[in-house]
XYZ file of C-alpha atoms in Angstrom:
570
model
C 0.575 -55.318 -27.344
C 3.242 -54.220 -24.876
C 2.266 -52.618 -21.527
C 3.927 -49.355 -22.629
C 1.824 -49.179 -25.793
C -1.327 -49.946 -23.833
C -0.543 -47.099 -21.426
C 0.180 -44.668 -24.243
C -3.017 -45.688 -26.030
C -5.001 -45.097 -22.826
C -3.493 -41.631 -22.416
C -4.255 -40.646 -26.009
C -7.815 -41.992 -25.641
C -8.376 -39.924 -22.513
C -6.931 -36.895 -24.309
C -9.295 -37.283 -27.255
C -12.259 -37.814 -24.943
C -11.284 -34.722 -22.942
C -11.182 -32.606 -26.075
C -14.442 -34.030 -27.347
C -16.149 -33.535 -23.991
C -15.022 -29.928 -23.875
C -16.394 -29.248 -27.353
C -19.653 -31.128 -26.875
C -20.528 -28.923 -23.944
C -22.793 -29.204 -20.990
C -25.919 -30.815 -19.638
C -29.222 -30.784 -21.518
C -31.032 -27.450 -21.504
C -33.946 -27.025 -19.131
C -36.443 -24.191 -18.842
C -36.418 -23.756 -15.090
C -35.194 -21.119 -12.596
C -31.426 -20.839 -12.315
C -30.299 -22.058 -8.845
C -28.563 -19.385 -6.753
C -28.325 -21.184 -3.410
C -26.556 -24.414 -2.534
C -28.456 -26.583 -0.060
C -25.583 -27.016 2.394
C -26.976 -25.307 5.515
C -29.328 -28.069 6.638
C -29.451 -28.754 10.355
C -26.573 -30.838 11.718
C -27.512 -31.567 15.366
C -24.056 -32.788 16.363
C -20.920 -30.728 15.815
C -18.253 -32.406 13.654
C -15.047 -33.391 15.415
C -12.473 -30.609 15.494
C -9.502 -31.037 13.129
C -5.989 -30.220 14.260
C -3.745 -31.183 11.321
C 0.002 -31.240 11.738
C 1.632 -28.249 10.059
C 4.676 -30.384 9.225
C 2.584 -33.174 7.688
C 0.357 -30.882 5.611
C 3.425 -29.029 4.362
C 5.121 -32.283 3.313
C 1.890 -33.558 1.792
C 1.343 -30.428 -0.320
C 5.016 -30.027 -1.245
C 5.884 -33.607 -2.195
C 3.116 -36.231 -2.104
C 0.215 -34.509 -3.844
C 2.272 -32.848 -6.635
C 3.835 -36.209 -7.509
C 0.392 -37.818 -7.491
C -0.906 -35.190 -9.921
C 2.156 -35.621 -12.134
C 1.693 -39.371 -12.596
C -2.116 -39.425 -12.632
C -3.021 -40.857 -16.088
C -6.352 -39.002 -16.264
C -4.682 -35.643 -15.606
C -1.925 -36.495 -18.035
C -4.495 -37.390 -20.670
C -6.369 -34.156 -20.081
C -3.101 -32.223 -20.380
C -2.527 -33.789 -23.770
C -6.198 -33.148 -24.549
C -5.674 -29.391 -24.399
C -4.096 -29.745 -27.862
C -7.532 -30.879 -29.106
C -9.402 -28.039 -27.414
C -9.997 -29.712 -24.060
C -9.410 -28.445 -20.535
C -6.522 -29.526 -18.355
C -8.971 -30.201 -15.482
C -12.679 -31.061 -15.445
C -15.092 -28.204 -14.827
C -16.161 -27.327 -11.305
C -19.475 -29.086 -10.572
C -20.793 -26.447 -8.125
C -21.746 -23.833 -10.722
C -25.191 -23.002 -12.049
C -26.041 -23.042 -15.792
C -24.821 -19.437 -16.093
C -21.360 -20.395 -14.821
C -21.812 -18.651 -11.467
C -21.152 -20.021 -7.982
C -24.365 -20.227 -5.921
C -24.389 -18.850 -2.387
C -23.369 -21.397 0.230
C -21.659 -21.844 3.576
C -18.422 -21.241 1.649
C -19.198 -18.211 -0.479
C -21.763 -15.411 -0.825
C -21.977 -13.497 -4.091
C -21.282 -9.816 -3.565
C -19.356 -7.488 -5.859
C -19.211 -10.000 -8.704
C -23.000 -9.939 -9.166
C -24.455 -7.059 -7.168
C -23.778 -3.348 -6.635
C -21.492 -2.830 -3.643
C -20.882 0.694 -2.353
C -17.507 2.015 -1.262
C -18.939 2.199 2.259
C -19.830 -1.498 2.186
C -16.340 -2.408 0.974
C -14.821 -0.397 3.826
C -17.188 -1.825 6.434
C -16.464 -5.480 5.732
C -18.220 -8.325 7.556
C -19.037 -6.374 10.731
C -18.959 -2.826 11.978
C -15.331 -2.497 10.937
C -14.492 -0.281 13.904
C -12.866 -2.735 16.294
C -13.557 -3.022 20.052
C -15.851 -0.519 21.738
C -14.088 2.584 23.087
C -16.806 3.182 25.703
C -14.895 1.402 28.457
C -11.647 -0.409 29.177
C -10.638 -3.566 27.395
C -10.388 -6.553 29.731
C -7.473 -8.868 28.950
C -8.693 -12.440 29.434
C -5.838 -14.540 28.014
C -2.481 -14.160 26.285
C 0.339 -15.983 24.588
C 4.060 -15.288 24.658
C 5.301 -17.757 22.049
C 6.033 -16.636 18.503
C 7.702 -13.607 16.976
C 4.786 -11.315 17.814
C 2.926 -12.239 21.013
C -0.661 -11.129 21.517
C -3.646 -11.375 23.803
C -7.437 -11.640 23.816
C -9.635 -8.881 25.200
C -13.324 -8.427 25.950
C -14.869 -5.024 25.273
C -17.808 -3.207 26.867
C -20.264 -5.006 24.544
C -18.976 -8.429 25.622
C -17.306 -9.035 22.252
C -13.996 -10.920 22.329
C -11.110 -9.783 20.105
C -7.652 -11.114 19.381
C -5.077 -8.306 19.557
C -2.074 -8.900 17.289
C 0.927 -6.685 16.581
C 3.335 -6.023 13.751
C 6.720 -7.790 13.859
C 9.546 -5.670 15.318
C 10.673 -3.033 12.846
C 7.572 -3.411 10.638
C 5.218 -0.892 12.242
C 1.933 -0.791 10.326
C 2.972 -3.198 7.579
C 1.135 -6.383 8.545
C -1.700 -4.621 10.392
C -2.647 -2.657 7.293
C -2.190 -5.647 4.968
C -4.395 -7.909 7.093
C -7.298 -5.484 7.297
C -7.161 -4.398 3.627
C -7.016 -7.991 2.375
C -9.868 -9.019 4.669
C -12.058 -6.214 3.361
C -11.376 -7.127 -0.273
C -11.908 -10.865 0.206
C -15.179 -10.164 2.003
C -16.345 -7.965 -0.888
C -15.413 -10.821 -3.235
C -17.673 -13.205 -1.293
C -15.611 -15.159 1.247
C -16.336 -15.555 4.955
C -13.650 -13.646 6.884
C -13.183 -12.212 10.399
C -14.155 -8.656 11.297
C -10.688 -7.090 11.628
C -9.734 -3.476 12.328
C -6.547 -1.494 12.891
C -6.638 0.014 16.374
C -4.439 2.197 18.547
C -4.542 2.251 22.335
C -2.558 3.283 25.404
C -1.787 1.327 28.540
C -4.672 2.896 30.447
C -7.126 1.244 28.021
C -6.199 -2.249 29.336
C -7.224 -3.951 32.540
C -6.541 -7.538 33.583
C -9.362 -9.997 34.276
C -9.060 -11.742 37.672
C -9.092 -15.150 35.990
C -6.838 -14.228 33.041
C -4.440 -16.956 31.892
C -1.290 -16.946 29.840
C 0.334 -19.623 27.714
C 4.102 -19.497 28.200
C 7.001 -20.249 25.882
C 6.487 -24.003 26.259
C 2.722 -23.792 25.852
C 1.947 -24.309 29.549
C -0.975 -22.303 30.957
C -0.801 -20.368 34.211
C -2.412 -17.368 35.884
C -1.556 -14.104 34.140
C -0.177 -11.115 36.016
C 0.073 -7.395 35.266
C 3.819 -7.900 34.867
C 3.119 -10.448 32.099
C 0.993 -7.920 30.216
C 3.646 -5.222 30.544
C 6.308 -7.652 29.324
C 4.272 -8.452 26.218
C 3.782 -4.765 25.468
C 7.480 -4.020 26.014
C 8.360 -6.403 23.166
C 6.220 -4.509 20.673
C 7.105 -1.326 18.787
C 5.216 1.813 19.808
C 3.986 4.829 17.908
C 5.824 8.132 18.419
C 3.126 9.274 20.883
C 3.659 6.159 23.012
C 0.527 4.278 21.963
C 0.452 0.817 20.445
C -0.866 -0.055 16.978
C -2.442 -3.479 16.445
C -4.992 -5.603 14.609
C -8.165 -6.298 16.565
C -9.773 -9.441 15.143
C -13.255 -10.194 16.508
C -13.802 -13.846 17.383
C -15.956 -15.637 14.839
C -19.450 -16.703 15.851
C -19.940 -20.355 16.764
C -17.725 -23.194 17.871
C -14.339 -23.592 16.150
C -13.758 -27.080 14.696
C -10.406 -26.540 13.013
C -9.291 -25.715 9.478
C -10.753 -27.217 6.342
C -8.635 -29.202 3.912
C -8.325 -28.102 0.292
C -8.713 -31.752 -0.725
C -11.548 -34.156 -0.048
C -14.522 -33.572 2.246
C -15.194 -33.227 5.949
C -16.786 -36.653 6.199
C -18.553 -36.052 9.520
C -20.409 -33.053 8.041
C -23.409 -34.354 6.035
C -23.689 -30.977 4.264
C -20.167 -31.300 2.873
C -20.980 -33.374 -0.207
C -18.536 -31.972 -2.763
C -14.790 -32.501 -2.868
C -13.135 -29.232 -1.908
C -10.612 -29.247 -4.734
C -13.558 -29.252 -7.171
C -15.226 -26.105 -5.775
C -14.892 -23.109 -8.102
C -14.587 -20.661 -5.193
C -11.510 -22.556 -3.918
C -9.999 -23.049 -7.372
C -10.565 -19.397 -8.306
C -9.139 -18.313 -4.947
C -5.784 -18.781 -6.637
C -6.334 -15.583 -8.645
C -7.519 -13.576 -5.643
C -4.422 -14.695 -3.750
C -2.245 -13.720 -6.718
C -3.898 -10.291 -6.817
C -3.311 -9.729 -3.080
C -0.030 -11.658 -2.915
C -1.458 -13.953 -0.229
C 1.610 -16.187 -0.340
C 0.918 -17.821 3.058
C -2.254 -19.515 1.842
C -2.467 -22.904 3.562
C -5.168 -24.885 5.285
C -4.021 -23.658 8.718
C -5.145 -20.181 7.608
C -8.734 -21.346 7.334
C -11.259 -22.107 10.060
C -14.554 -23.997 10.131
C -17.129 -22.812 12.661
C -20.132 -24.816 13.869
C -22.785 -22.097 13.936
C -26.476 -21.635 14.686
C -28.594 -19.585 12.309
C -32.395 -19.411 12.335
C -32.639 -22.532 14.456
C -30.340 -24.609 12.261
C -26.841 -25.815 13.145
C -24.265 -26.207 10.395
C -20.622 -25.605 9.457
C -19.535 -22.277 7.976
C -16.139 -22.102 6.279
C -13.810 -19.117 6.763
C -10.519 -17.752 5.511
C -8.473 -16.174 8.318
C -5.153 -14.485 9.081
C -4.213 -12.109 6.256
C -1.130 -10.495 7.803
C 1.149 -12.208 5.253
C -0.320 -10.460 2.210
C 0.403 -7.374 0.100
C 4.128 -8.069 0.365
C 4.138 -8.164 4.179
C 5.109 -11.064 6.460
C 3.448 -11.757 9.814
C 6.540 -13.469 11.174
C 8.824 -10.685 10.000
C 11.515 -11.118 7.418
C 9.456 -10.638 4.246
C 11.482 -11.826 1.281
C 11.428 -10.731 -2.366
C 10.939 -14.324 -3.553
C 7.627 -14.759 -1.683
C 4.930 -15.056 -4.324
C 7.422 -16.211 -6.944
C 8.506 -19.618 -5.674
C 7.266 -22.434 -3.485
C 9.216 -23.089 -0.290
C 10.832 -26.026 -2.081
C 10.490 -25.318 -5.789
C 12.221 -28.072 -7.777
C 11.869 -26.448 -11.244
C 13.301 -23.186 -9.904
C 16.130 -24.972 -8.103
C 16.910 -27.031 -11.200
C 16.896 -23.934 -13.365
C 19.443 -22.220 -11.127
C 21.669 -25.277 -11.180
C 21.569 -25.482 -14.981
C 22.098 -21.724 -15.375
C 25.462 -21.992 -13.556
C 24.980 -18.479 -12.187
C 24.576 -16.826 -15.617
C 20.853 -16.159 -15.161
C 19.299 -14.107 -12.380
C 15.828 -14.911 -11.096
C 13.308 -12.167 -11.823
C 12.257 -11.936 -8.181
C 15.762 -10.808 -7.188
C 14.886 -7.433 -8.704
C 11.892 -7.016 -6.383
C 12.352 -4.126 -3.993
C 10.334 -2.410 -1.327
C 9.250 1.081 -2.441
C 11.751 3.687 -1.321
C 10.610 5.873 1.543
C 7.491 3.806 2.307
C 8.377 1.778 5.382
C 4.801 0.551 5.832
C 4.771 -1.274 2.463
C 6.410 -4.640 1.825
C 7.492 -6.327 -1.417
C 4.362 -5.482 -3.388
C 4.728 -4.517 -7.031
C 2.934 -4.704 -10.353
C 6.095 -4.645 -12.474
C 6.622 -8.106 -13.903
C 3.447 -9.461 -12.279
C 2.143 -12.492 -14.197
C -1.007 -14.034 -12.681
C -0.280 -17.637 -13.660
C 3.353 -17.417 -12.571
C 2.449 -16.333 -9.039
C 2.989 -19.025 -6.385
C 2.178 -19.412 -2.690
C 4.863 -20.849 -0.428
C 2.935 -24.117 -0.247
C 1.324 -25.810 -3.237
C -2.437 -26.110 -3.104
C -4.458 -28.900 -4.707
C -7.468 -26.647 -5.379
C -5.211 -24.076 -7.051
C -3.701 -26.860 -9.175
C -7.238 -27.760 -10.322
C -8.060 -24.275 -11.592
C -9.027 -24.249 -15.259
C -9.786 -21.411 -17.693
C -13.410 -21.047 -16.633
C -12.415 -20.822 -12.965
C -9.791 -18.212 -13.847
C -12.270 -16.178 -15.885
C -14.817 -16.272 -13.049
C -12.222 -14.888 -10.615
C -10.985 -12.242 -13.075
C -14.545 -11.069 -13.634
C -14.899 -10.430 -9.901
C -11.479 -8.784 -9.527
C -12.244 -6.446 -12.435
C -15.476 -5.342 -10.716
C -13.536 -3.351 -8.096
C -13.360 0.337 -8.956
C -10.438 2.565 -8.004
C -12.718 4.254 -5.451
C -13.532 0.924 -3.822
C -9.852 -0.001 -3.667
C -9.120 3.375 -2.115
C -11.848 2.767 0.483
C -10.416 -0.651 1.367
C -6.883 0.729 1.647
C -8.120 3.494 3.949
C -9.135 0.843 6.508
C -5.453 -0.073 6.826
C -4.854 3.323 8.456
C -1.455 3.944 6.898
C 0.239 6.850 8.645
C 1.800 7.894 5.349
C -0.620 9.177 2.645
C 2.021 8.188 0.089
C 1.879 4.567 1.307
C -1.912 4.518 0.905
C -1.666 6.017 -2.590
C 1.003 3.488 -3.588
C -1.031 0.527 -2.315
C -4.165 1.707 -4.121
C -2.253 2.134 -7.377
C -0.561 -1.282 -7.240
C -3.819 -3.056 -6.394
C -5.427 -1.357 -9.396
C -2.590 -2.280 -11.724
C -2.553 -5.918 -10.598
C -6.353 -5.992 -10.990
C -6.035 -4.832 -14.589
C -3.273 -7.336 -15.363
C -5.426 -10.231 -14.103
C -8.460 -8.989 -16.012
C -6.576 -8.586 -19.288
C -4.867 -11.977 -18.926
C -8.146 -13.873 -18.621
C -10.273 -11.643 -20.844
C -7.730 -12.237 -23.627
C -8.437 -15.956 -23.270
C -12.154 -15.901 -22.429
C -14.152 -13.115 -24.096
C -15.776 -11.092 -21.290
C -19.268 -11.020 -22.833
C -21.489 -11.669 -19.853
C -24.702 -11.012 -17.925
C -27.029 -11.966 -20.787
C -30.652 -10.910 -20.181
C -33.983 -10.714 -21.973
C -36.500 -7.997 -21.181
C -39.175 -6.155 -23.100
C -38.435 -8.202 -26.181
C -34.767 -7.121 -26.184
C -31.719 -9.346 -25.734
C -28.836 -7.593 -23.965
C -25.347 -8.463 -22.824
C -22.405 -6.666 -21.234
C -18.862 -6.333 -22.508
C -16.973 -6.283 -19.209
C -13.691 -5.603 -20.984
C -14.949 -2.311 -22.419
C -17.170 -1.312 -19.473
C -14.332 -1.779 -16.989
C -11.758 0.003 -19.155
C -9.634 -3.067 -19.765
C -9.867 -2.440 -23.527
C -10.609 0.728 -25.540
C -14.207 1.048 -26.722
C -13.361 2.769 -30.007
C -12.005 -0.308 -31.795
C -14.523 -2.795 -30.340
C -16.989 -4.650 -32.593
C -19.486 -7.430 -31.917
C -21.176 -10.040 -34.032
C -23.917 -12.565 -33.312
C -25.705 -15.426 -34.987
C -28.723 -17.496 -34.021
C -30.155 -21.014 -34.130
C -33.251 -22.769 -32.859
C -32.108 -25.777 -30.811
C -33.408 -28.724 -28.870
C -32.440 -29.604 -25.308
C -29.215 -31.222 -26.556
C -27.998 -27.797 -27.863
C -27.412 -29.191 -31.355
C -27.972 -26.521 -34.022
C -28.954 -27.856 -37.485
C -28.839 -24.378 -38.991
C -27.234 -21.094 -37.942
C -28.094 -17.717 -39.400
C -25.373 -15.620 -40.965
C -23.264 -13.469 -38.667
C -24.709 -10.030 -37.941
C -22.373 -7.258 -36.800
C -23.502 -4.946 -33.988
C -22.421 -1.595 -32.679
C -24.345 -1.996 -29.430
C -24.735 -4.889 -27.002
C -28.458 -5.331 -27.502
C -31.029 -6.144 -30.161
C -34.717 -7.155 -30.543
C -35.589 -10.851 -30.564
C -38.845 -10.594 -32.498
C -37.420 -9.404 -35.825
C -34.456 -9.830 -38.145
C -32.042 -12.790 -37.765
C -33.430 -13.990 -34.374
C -36.904 -14.277 -35.898
C -35.488 -15.975 -38.994
C -33.737 -18.573 -36.823
C -36.971 -19.810 -35.270
C -39.160 -19.429 -38.372
C -40.806 -22.717 -39.255
C -39.805 -24.475 -35.989
C -42.456 -25.015 -33.352
C -41.598 -24.066 -29.765
C -42.240 -27.613 -28.513
C -39.858 -29.008 -31.171
C -37.007 -26.557 -30.672
C -37.756 -24.797 -27.390
C -34.543 -22.766 -27.161
C -32.871 -20.013 -29.147
C -29.065 -20.146 -29.185
C -27.308 -16.770 -29.421
C -23.627 -17.067 -30.301
C -21.620 -13.875 -29.694
C -18.052 -12.818 -30.457
C -16.037 -9.634 -29.987
C -13.145 -8.091 -31.928
C -10.805 -5.423 -30.571
C -9.331 -4.196 -33.814
C -8.132 -7.663 -34.853
C -9.527 -11.162 -35.262
C -12.828 -12.306 -33.772
C -12.690 -13.876 -30.330
C -13.814 -17.287 -29.225
C -17.570 -17.661 -28.919
C -19.863 -17.315 -25.956
C -23.273 -18.939 -26.453
C -26.351 -17.943 -24.475
C -29.492 -20.078 -24.614
C -32.893 -18.408 -24.335
C -36.108 -20.256 -23.544
C -38.649 -19.345 -26.219
C -41.491 -20.051 -23.778
C -40.361 -18.106 -20.688
C -38.150 -15.582 -22.517
C -35.324 -16.092 -20.023
C -31.651 -16.963 -20.382
C -31.326 -20.520 -19.060
C -27.660 -21.282 -19.803
C -24.375 -19.711 -20.893
C -21.658 -21.809 -22.505
C -18.020 -20.718 -22.787
C-alpha cells in the first residue's frame, strides 16, 4: 500500500473514531457529589520564575507557526472529517464536572452563570470599584514616558497603589470607559481581573514622592521631577473644566510572575497540571471576547500573580488591560477591521486578491455612531460570533468546540439589561446617549451569541430533583431568546447501568411545563422490574421544539438511590 493511501486510511480511521467517541459519550456514571472546586491552590513554597515572553516571537508563533501546525496535524484533520459522522472538531475540555460546568479554580470562579448576581455586584466588580481614596493627596511614586499614552503609579491614603492611565489623544473617555465596563463584565462572568475605575482629578490632587523615579523614552530610570509630571499631564487631553480623566487600576495582590501562555503549562508550578489550551474557561473566552470585541487578546494581556491566601502560596491567573475593547483602541487609531480580521489574515488577503476589487469586505461598512465621540467601532449589525477574530490567533480559541461555545453563551445570556446598564454606568460616559447606545449594543450582541449557540445546543439546563419532582430550565425561553408561546417539550426515560446503555426507552411524553413527578407515569414504568443495584440510574432524555422540528437531545442521569442528578450529556 502506498504511503499516501496509508495516510488517508489513518485520517479516515481517526474520523470514524472521533464520531464514534462523540456518540458513545462520557465516563461511567457514579453516584457521588459533583465536584465544584479544582484542587489547584495547594501550597507552592517557592515562587515560579517570572516569564517575560517576546512580543515579536509570540506574535509570529501565533500568526504563523501554530496555525500551520494545527492545519497539518493528522489528528485534528481526522476530527474535522469526523464532524460529518457526528463527532467534534476538537476533544472535549477535561476540566469540567459531570454536569458540564467549570469548577472554581485559580483561573475561574463561577458567578453569574450559576448564582444570582445583583446589579450592585456587577457594578462593584472585584474590589470597591471606586478607585483611589479621595481623603488625601495621591503620591506619585513612578512614571513612564514611552508609548502613545504615558502614565504613572500613585499611592493613596490607604497605602493602595494604582496605575493611572489616560485615553489616547482625541479619544477622551473612549478607552477609559471600555476598560472599566469590560472588566466589570468579565469579573461577573468569573475571571480574575484588576479593580479598575474611571477617575477625574485636578493637579492639586497630585504630589511627588521624594524617591519617585521615571522611565524615559529609552527605558532608562532616573529621579523624577515635578517638571516631568507636568510634562506627562500636558500631553493628555483635559476635560472642559480643566481636570483630567483616567483609568485607575489597583495593583493586583501578590508577586507578578509574568503572563500565562494559552498553550502548554507553567512547568515550574506544580498546581498547573492541565494544558491551557484544553481549559474550557480559556476556550470559551473566545465568545466573551467576541461579545465585548476584545480584539487585543494576547498572552501579554494576562498576568500570573504568586499570592498568599489562608497560609498557602500559589499562582492566581488574571486577565488584564481591557482598554482595547468595545470598539476602542488603547494605542489610538481604532480601525473598522479590528474584530473582523487577524493582523495577517491569509484567507482574507487571498479573497481580496481573487475578487479583483469587485467585492467589498463587510467590515468596510463599519462606522462609529454619529454624534457619540466616546464610542468606537462597536456595532451589532452584521455581528456573527464565529466570524469574529482577534488581531492575533489564539490556540485556546482554536480549540473551542460546541460544548465550550454553549457554556459561554449560557453565561452571556444570563446578563439582564439592568445588569448591562449597571456595568456601563461604571464607564462614566459624559453623554447619556453614549451610555444608552453601549447598553443596547451589548444587549443585542448578547442575544446574537445566545441564539447562535442555543440553535445548535438546546438550552435545557439546570436539571434538579426535589420533593419527588424532576425539573429543568429552558434558558432560551426564560431569557427571552425564543418566544414561549410556540415552545413544546418532550421526554422519555430508561433505567441504565453505569455504562449509560439503555436497553429500553419509554415512549416520548410531551410536556407543557418543565417539571414532572418521578414516582408515577413513564418514569415509574422505566424502572419497573429493574432492581436499583442492577440499573442504578434513570436516564431522562429531553428535547424542545420551537414551532418546528424537535431539537437534539439532552440527557440527564438521576441516581435512583440518592435522588440526585449525577451527569448531563449533550
